[in-house]
C-alpha positions as a printed NumPy array, in Angstrom:
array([[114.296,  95.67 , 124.904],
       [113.588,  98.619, 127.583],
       [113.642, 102.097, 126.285],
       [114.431, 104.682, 128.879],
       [111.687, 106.832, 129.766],
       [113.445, 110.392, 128.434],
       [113.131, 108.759, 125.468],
       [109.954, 107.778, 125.055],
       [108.574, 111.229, 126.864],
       [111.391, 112.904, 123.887],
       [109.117, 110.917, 121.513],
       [105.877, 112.113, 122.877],
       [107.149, 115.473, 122.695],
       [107.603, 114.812, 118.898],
       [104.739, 113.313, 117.779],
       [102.393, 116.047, 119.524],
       [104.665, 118.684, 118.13 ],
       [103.618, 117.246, 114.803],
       [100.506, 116.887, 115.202],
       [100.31 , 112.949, 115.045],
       [ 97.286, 113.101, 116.971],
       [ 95.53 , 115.38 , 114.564],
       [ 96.392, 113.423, 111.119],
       [ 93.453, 110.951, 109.573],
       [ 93.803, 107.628, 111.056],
       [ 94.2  , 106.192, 107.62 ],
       [ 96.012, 107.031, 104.417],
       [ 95.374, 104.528, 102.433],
       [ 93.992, 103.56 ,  98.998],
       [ 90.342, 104.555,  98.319],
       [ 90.595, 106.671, 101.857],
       [ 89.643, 110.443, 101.535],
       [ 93.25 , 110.993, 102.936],
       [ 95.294, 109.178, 100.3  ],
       [ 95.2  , 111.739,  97.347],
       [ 96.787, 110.102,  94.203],
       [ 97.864, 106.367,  94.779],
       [101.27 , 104.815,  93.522],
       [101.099, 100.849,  94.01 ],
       [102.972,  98.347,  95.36 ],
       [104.08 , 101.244,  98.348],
       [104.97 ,  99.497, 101.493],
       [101.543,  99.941, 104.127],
       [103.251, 101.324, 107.88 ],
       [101.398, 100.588, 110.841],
       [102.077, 103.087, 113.691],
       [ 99.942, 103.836, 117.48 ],
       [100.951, 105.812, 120.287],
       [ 99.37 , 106.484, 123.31 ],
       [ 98.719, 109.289, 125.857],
       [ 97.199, 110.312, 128.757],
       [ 95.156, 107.227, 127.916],
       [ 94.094, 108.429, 124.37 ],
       [ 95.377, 105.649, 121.848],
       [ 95.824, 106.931, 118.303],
       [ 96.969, 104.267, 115.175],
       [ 98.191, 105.17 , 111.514],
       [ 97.592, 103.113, 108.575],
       [ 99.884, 104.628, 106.141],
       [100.076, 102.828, 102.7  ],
       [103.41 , 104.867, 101.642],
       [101.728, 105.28 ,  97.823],
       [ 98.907, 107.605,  99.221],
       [100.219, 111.054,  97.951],
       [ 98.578, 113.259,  99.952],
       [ 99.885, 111.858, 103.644],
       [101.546, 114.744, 105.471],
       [105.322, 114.48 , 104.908],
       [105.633, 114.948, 108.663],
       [104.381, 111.537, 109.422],
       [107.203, 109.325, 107.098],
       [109.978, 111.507, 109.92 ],
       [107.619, 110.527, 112.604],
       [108.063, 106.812, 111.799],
       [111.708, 106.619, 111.279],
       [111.293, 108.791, 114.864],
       [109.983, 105.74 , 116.088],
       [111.741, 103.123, 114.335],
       [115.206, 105.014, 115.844],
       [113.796, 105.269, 119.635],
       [112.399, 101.566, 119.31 ],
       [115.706, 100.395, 117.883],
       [113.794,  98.182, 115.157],
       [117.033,  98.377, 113.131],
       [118.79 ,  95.633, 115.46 ],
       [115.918,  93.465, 114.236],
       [116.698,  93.579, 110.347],
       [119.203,  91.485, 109.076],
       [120.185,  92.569, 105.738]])
């Protein structure tokens, strides 16, 4: 798939905006980040890159304490990447 540039710079835009850059590169169980854990949470794997600094999320979805910000962020993604052609339900 090709995603128009706009796009991807719109996405950018968004992730510095909320801070993606800044958050803990892992929120995951027995991780300072998590906070209280729920099991049996999905784990979503997310990187972006820019101006040549690369920056990937391990997010186990039962780590409480994960910034709210970054579940948006990834259905930010999953929308510009069009990942929902690629699940057949």
């Amino acid at each position: 798939a090709t995603i128009p540039p706009e796009r991807v710079d719109s996405l950018l835009a968004d992730l510095e905006a909320a801070g993606y850059f800044g958050f803990a590169d892992e929120y995951v169980m027995d991780s300072p980040a998590c906070g209280m854990y729920a099991t049996d949470s999905p784990t979503v794997i997310t990187s972006a890159t820019r101006e040549g600094e690369t920056k990937t999320i391990r997010h186990d979805r039962g780590c409480s304490a994960a910034p709210p910000e970054l579940s948006r962020l990834e259905q930010r993604i999953d929308e510009v990447a069009g990942t929902g052609r690629l699940v057949v339900r």
